[in-house]
Coordinates of C-alpha atoms in Angstrom, one line a residue:
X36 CA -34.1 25.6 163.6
X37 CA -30.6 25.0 162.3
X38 CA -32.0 23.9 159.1
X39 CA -33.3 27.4 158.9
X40 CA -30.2 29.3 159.6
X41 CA -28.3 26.8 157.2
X42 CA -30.9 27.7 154.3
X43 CA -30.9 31.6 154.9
X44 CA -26.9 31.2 155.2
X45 CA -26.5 29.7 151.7
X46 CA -29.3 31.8 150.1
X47 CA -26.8 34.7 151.6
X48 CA -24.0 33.2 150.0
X49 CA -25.1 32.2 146.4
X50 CA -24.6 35.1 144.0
X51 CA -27.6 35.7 141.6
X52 CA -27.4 35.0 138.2
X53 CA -27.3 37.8 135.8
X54 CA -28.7 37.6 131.6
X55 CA -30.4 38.7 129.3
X56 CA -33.9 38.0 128.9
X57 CA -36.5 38.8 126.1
X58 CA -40.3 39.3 126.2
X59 CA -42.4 38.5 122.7
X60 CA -45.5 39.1 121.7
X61 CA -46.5 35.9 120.1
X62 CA -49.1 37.7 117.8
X63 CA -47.0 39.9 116.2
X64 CA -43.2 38.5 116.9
X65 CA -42.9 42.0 118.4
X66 CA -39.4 41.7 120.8
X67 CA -38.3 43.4 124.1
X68 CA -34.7 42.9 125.1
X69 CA -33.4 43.5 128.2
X70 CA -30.9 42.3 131.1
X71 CA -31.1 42.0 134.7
X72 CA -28.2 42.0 137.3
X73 CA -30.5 39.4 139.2
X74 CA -32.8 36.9 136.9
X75 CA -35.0 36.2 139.5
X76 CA -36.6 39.7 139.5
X77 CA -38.4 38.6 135.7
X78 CA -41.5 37.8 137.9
X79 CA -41.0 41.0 139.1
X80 CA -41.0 42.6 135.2
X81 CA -44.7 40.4 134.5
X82 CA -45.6 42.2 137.6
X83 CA -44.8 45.5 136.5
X84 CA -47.0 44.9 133.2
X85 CA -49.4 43.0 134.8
X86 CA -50.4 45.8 137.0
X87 CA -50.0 48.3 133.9
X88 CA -46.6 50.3 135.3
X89 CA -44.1 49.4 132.6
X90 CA -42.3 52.3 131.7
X91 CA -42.2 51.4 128.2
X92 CA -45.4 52.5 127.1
X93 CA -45.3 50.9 123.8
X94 CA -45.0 47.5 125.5
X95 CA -47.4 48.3 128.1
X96 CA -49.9 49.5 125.5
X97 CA -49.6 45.7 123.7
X98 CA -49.8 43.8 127.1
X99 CA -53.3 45.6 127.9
X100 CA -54.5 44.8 124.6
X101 CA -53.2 41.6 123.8
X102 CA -53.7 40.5 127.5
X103 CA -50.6 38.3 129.1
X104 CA -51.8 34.9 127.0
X105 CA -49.5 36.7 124.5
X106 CA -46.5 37.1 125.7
X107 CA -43.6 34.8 127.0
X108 CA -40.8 35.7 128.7
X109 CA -37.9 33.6 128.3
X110 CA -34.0 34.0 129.5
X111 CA -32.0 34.4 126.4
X112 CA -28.2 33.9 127.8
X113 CA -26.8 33.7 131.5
X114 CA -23.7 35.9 131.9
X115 CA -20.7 33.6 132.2
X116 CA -18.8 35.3 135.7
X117 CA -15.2 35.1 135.8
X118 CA -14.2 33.0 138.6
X119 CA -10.7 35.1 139.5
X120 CA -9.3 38.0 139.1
X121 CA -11.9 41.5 138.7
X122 CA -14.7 41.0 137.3
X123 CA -17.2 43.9 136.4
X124 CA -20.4 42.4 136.1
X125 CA -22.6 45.5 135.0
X126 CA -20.1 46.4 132.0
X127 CA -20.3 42.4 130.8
X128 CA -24.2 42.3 131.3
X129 CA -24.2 45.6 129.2
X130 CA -22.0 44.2 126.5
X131 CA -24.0 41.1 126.0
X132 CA -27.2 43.0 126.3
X133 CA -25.4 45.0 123.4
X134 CA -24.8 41.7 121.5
X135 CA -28.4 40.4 121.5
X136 CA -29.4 43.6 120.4
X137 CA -27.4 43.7 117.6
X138 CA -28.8 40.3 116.6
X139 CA -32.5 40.5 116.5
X140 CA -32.8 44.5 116.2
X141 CA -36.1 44.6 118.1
X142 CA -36.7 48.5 117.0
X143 CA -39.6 49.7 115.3
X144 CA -42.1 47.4 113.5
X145 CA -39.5 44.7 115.5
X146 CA -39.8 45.7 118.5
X147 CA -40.4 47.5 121.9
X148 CA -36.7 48.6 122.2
X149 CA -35.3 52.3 121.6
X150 CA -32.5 52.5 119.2
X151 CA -29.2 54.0 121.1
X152 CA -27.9 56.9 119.1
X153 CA -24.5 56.8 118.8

């Protein structure tokens, strides 16, 4: 029993990591970029198309055709926390997420993403 409490304790205690993550279409090279607060919850994103209630309907659309043999979701970067000091953990997830999409532009023919209008 105290190896119980000593797991749930350190599971309580560990911060999840936070990233940015992509999903491609491997027929296509079509892109989907997006970030998470908590990486572990990209089981959680396979879910949502798996069971056809992704709200990006472009995306979703290609999953139910294609069928998940084409698609791999992989963890692009993990967000680097400052260890003292503030540290605002949305605003640097958003700025990375902001970096990758500046990279590899997954917008139209690209990509499920929306362009941001500035």
């Amino acid at each position: 029993m105290d190896r119980k409490k000593e797991l749930k304790q350190l599971y309580k205690e560990s911060k999840p990591e936070a990233g940015i993550y992509q999903i491609k279409n491997i027929r296509n090279g079509k892109l989907f970029i997006g970030s998470t607060l908590n990486l572990k919850t990209l089981n959680g994103k396979q879910f949502e198309l798996e069971s056809g209630s992704s709200t990006n309907k472009t995306l979703q659309n290609e999953w139910s055709t294609f069928g998940k043999e084409a698609f791999s979701i992989e963890v692009l970067e993990v967000l680097k926390r400052k260890e003292e000091g503030y540290f605002d953990a949305k605003h640097a997830l958003k700025k990375l997420e902001e970096k990758w999409l500046n990279e590899l532009k997954p917008y139209g023919e690209k990509g499920y993403n929306k362009e941001k209008l500035q």
